[in-house]
CSV table of C-alpha atoms in Angstrom, one decimal:
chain,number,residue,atom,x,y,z
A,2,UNK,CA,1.1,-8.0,5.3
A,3,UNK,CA,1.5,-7.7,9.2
A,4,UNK,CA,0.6,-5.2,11.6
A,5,UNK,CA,3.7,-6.4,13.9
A,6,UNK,CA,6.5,-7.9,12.0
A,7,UNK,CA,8.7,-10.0,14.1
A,8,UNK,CA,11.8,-9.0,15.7
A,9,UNK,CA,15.0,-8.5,13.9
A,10,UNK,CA,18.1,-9.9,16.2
A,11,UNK,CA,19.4,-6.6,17.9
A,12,UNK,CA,16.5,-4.5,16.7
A,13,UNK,CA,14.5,-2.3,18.5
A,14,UNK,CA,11.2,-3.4,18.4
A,15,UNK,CA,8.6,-1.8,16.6
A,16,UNK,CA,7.0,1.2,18.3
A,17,UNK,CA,3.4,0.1,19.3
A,18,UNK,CA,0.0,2.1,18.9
A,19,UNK,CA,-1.0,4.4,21.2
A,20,UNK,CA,3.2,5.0,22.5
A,21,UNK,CA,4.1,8.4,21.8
A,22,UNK,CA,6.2,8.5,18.5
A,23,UNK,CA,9.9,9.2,19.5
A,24,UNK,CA,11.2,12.9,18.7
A,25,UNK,CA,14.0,13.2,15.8
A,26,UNK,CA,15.4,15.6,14.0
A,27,UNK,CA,16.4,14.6,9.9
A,28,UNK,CA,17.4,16.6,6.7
A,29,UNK,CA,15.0,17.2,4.3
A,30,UNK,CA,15.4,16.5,0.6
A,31,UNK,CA,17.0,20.6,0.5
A,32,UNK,CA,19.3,19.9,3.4
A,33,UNK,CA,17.0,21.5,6.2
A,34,UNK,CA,16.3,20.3,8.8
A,35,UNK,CA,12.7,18.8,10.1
A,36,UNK,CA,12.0,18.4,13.5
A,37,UNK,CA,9.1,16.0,14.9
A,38,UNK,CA,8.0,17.4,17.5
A,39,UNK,CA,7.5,21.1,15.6
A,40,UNK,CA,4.7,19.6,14.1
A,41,UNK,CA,3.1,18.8,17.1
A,42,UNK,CA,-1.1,20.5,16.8
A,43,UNK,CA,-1.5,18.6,13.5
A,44,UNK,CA,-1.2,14.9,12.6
A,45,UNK,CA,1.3,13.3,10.8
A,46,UNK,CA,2.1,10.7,8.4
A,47,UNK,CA,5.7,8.9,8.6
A,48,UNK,CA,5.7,7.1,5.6
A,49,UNK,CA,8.7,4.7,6.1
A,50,UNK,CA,10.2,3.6,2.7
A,51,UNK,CA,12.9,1.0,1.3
A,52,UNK,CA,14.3,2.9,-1.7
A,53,UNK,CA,13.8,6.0,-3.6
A,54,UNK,CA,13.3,5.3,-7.4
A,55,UNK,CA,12.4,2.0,-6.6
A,56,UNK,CA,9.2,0.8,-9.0
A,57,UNK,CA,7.3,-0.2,-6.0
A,58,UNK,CA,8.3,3.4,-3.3
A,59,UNK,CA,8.1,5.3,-6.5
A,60,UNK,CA,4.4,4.0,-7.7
A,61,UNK,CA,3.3,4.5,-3.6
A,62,UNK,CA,4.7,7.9,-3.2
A,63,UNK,CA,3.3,8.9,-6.6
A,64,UNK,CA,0.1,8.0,-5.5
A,65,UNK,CA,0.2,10.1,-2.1
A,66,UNK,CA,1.4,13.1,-4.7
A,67,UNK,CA,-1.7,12.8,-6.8
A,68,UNK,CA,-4.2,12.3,-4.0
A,69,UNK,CA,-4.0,15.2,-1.4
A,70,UNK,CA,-7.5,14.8,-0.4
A,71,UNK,CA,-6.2,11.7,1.5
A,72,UNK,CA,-4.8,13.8,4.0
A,73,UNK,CA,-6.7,17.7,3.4
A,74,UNK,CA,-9.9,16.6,6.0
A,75,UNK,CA,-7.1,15.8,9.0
A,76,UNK,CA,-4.8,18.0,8.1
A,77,UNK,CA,-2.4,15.8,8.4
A,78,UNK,CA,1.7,16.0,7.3
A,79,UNK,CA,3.1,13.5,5.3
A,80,UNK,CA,7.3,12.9,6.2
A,81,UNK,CA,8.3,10.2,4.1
A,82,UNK,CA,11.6,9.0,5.6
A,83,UNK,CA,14.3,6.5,3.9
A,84,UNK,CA,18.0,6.0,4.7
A,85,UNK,CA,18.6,7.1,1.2
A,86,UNK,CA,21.1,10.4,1.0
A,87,UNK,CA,19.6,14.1,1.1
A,88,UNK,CA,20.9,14.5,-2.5
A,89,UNK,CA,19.0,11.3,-3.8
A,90,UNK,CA,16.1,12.3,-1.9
A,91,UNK,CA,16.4,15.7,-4.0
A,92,UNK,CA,17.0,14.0,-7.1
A,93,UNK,CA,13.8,11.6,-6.7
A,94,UNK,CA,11.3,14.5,-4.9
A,95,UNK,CA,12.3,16.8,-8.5
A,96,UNK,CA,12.1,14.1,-10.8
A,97,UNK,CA,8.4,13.0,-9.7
A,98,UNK,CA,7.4,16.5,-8.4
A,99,UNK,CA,6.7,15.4,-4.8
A,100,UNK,CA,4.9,18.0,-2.9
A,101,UNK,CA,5.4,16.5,0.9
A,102,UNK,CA,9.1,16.1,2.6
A,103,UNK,CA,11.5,13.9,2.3
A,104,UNK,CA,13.1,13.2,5.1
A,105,UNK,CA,16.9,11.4,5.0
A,106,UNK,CA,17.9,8.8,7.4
A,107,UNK,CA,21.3,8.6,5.9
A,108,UNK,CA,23.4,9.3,9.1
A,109,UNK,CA,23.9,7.5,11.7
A,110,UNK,CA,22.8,5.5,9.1
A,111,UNK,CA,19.1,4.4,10.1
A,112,UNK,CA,19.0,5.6,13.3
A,113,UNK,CA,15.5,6.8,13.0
A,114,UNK,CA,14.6,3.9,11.5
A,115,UNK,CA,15.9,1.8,14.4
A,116,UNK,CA,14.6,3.4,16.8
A,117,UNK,CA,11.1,3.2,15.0
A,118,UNK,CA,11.4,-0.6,14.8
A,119,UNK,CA,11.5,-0.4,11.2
A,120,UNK,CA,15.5,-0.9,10.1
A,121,UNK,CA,16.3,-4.1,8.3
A,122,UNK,CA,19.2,-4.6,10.0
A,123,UNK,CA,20.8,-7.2,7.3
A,124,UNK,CA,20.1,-4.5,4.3
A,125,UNK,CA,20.3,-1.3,6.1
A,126,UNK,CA,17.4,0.2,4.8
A,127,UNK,CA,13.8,1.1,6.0
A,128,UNK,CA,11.0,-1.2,5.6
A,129,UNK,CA,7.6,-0.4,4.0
A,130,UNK,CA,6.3,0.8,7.5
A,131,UNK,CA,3.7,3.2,7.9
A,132,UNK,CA,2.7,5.3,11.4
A,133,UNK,CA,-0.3,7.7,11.5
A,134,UNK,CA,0.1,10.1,14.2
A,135,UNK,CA,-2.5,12.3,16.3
A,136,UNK,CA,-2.1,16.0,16.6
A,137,UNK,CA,-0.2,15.0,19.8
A,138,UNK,CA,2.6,12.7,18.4
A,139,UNK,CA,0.7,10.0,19.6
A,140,UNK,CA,0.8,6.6,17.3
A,141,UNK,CA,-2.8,5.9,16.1
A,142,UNK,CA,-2.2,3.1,13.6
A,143,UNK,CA,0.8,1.5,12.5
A,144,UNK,CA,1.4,-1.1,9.7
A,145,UNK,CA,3.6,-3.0,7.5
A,146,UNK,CA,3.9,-4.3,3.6
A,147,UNK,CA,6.8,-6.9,2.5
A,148,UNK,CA,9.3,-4.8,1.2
A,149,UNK,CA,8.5,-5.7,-2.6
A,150,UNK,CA,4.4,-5.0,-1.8
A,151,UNK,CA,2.5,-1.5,-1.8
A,152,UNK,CA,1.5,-0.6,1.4
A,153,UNK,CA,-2.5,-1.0,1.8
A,154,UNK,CA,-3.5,2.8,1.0
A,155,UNK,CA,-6.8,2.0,2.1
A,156,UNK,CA,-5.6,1.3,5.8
A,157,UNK,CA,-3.9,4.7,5.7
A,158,UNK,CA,-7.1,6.2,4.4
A,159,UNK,CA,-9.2,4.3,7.0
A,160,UNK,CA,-6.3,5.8,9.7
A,161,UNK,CA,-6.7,9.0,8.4
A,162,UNK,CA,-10.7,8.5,8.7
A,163,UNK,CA,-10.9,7.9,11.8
A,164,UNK,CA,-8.8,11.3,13.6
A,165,UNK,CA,-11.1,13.1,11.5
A,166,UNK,CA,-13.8,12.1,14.1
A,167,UNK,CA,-11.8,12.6,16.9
């Protein structure tokens, strides 16, 4: 686990905490469109993942399904984001009953992704990256698993913790 993974040749490095989280616009698992920034006045969880119906992003998103109080006290929004296709994002949010949106970074494939730092540029998907954002867009915690790890979903409880007391 890292908090700052190292540079990928031709990468964009990762976006750092307390930087502003860069506006995008992606489809959501139904096609629609979700904007970043039209969220602003509440925080917001990107949940950056490698592949939908994958053991590990399935058991992590699963988890964030069956555990709302995680993010009821802050109020926060949970985007998870993968370069996956709108459709297989559908397929996957129906087939485990996800709640939260599912946001596709299919094309320009990654873009998103890339511009978060978070592309792996050899396998052209997203890595396990997670960003907690303020009501403000403003990165509050940022962190990493290996691609074949869980993500700590203590950190991201600790995260969400702590703009409760702001």
């Amino acid at each position: 686990m890292r908090d700052h993974p190292p540079a990928t040749p031709g990468a964009a490095p990762m976006i750092s905490v307390g930087s502003s989280a860069p506006d995008f616009t992606l489809p959501n698992q139904r096609g629609t469109a979700v904007t970043l920034s039209q969220l602003r006045g509440n925080p917001a969880v990107l949940i950056f993942f490698p592949f939908a119906f994958s053991p590990v992003c399935t058991s992590e998103l699963c988890y964030l399904q069956d555990h709302p109080e995680v993010f009821e006290m802050s109020n926060a929004k949970v985007l998870g984001i993968s370069t996956d296709s709108s459709f297989t994002l559908d397929a996957f949010a129906r087939q485990e009953s996800y709640d939260f949106e599912l946001l596709s970074d299919f094309w320009p494939h990654g873009d998103v992704s890339r511009r978060f730092g978070v592309l792996s540029e050899d396998g052209g998907y997203a890595k396990r990256q997670t960003f907690v954002l303020d009501s403000q867009g403003v990165i509050v915690d940022a962190f990493e698993s290996e691609v074949t790890e869980p993500r700590q979903l203590e950190r991201l409880e600790q995260a969400l913790a702590q703009l409760e007391q702001h």
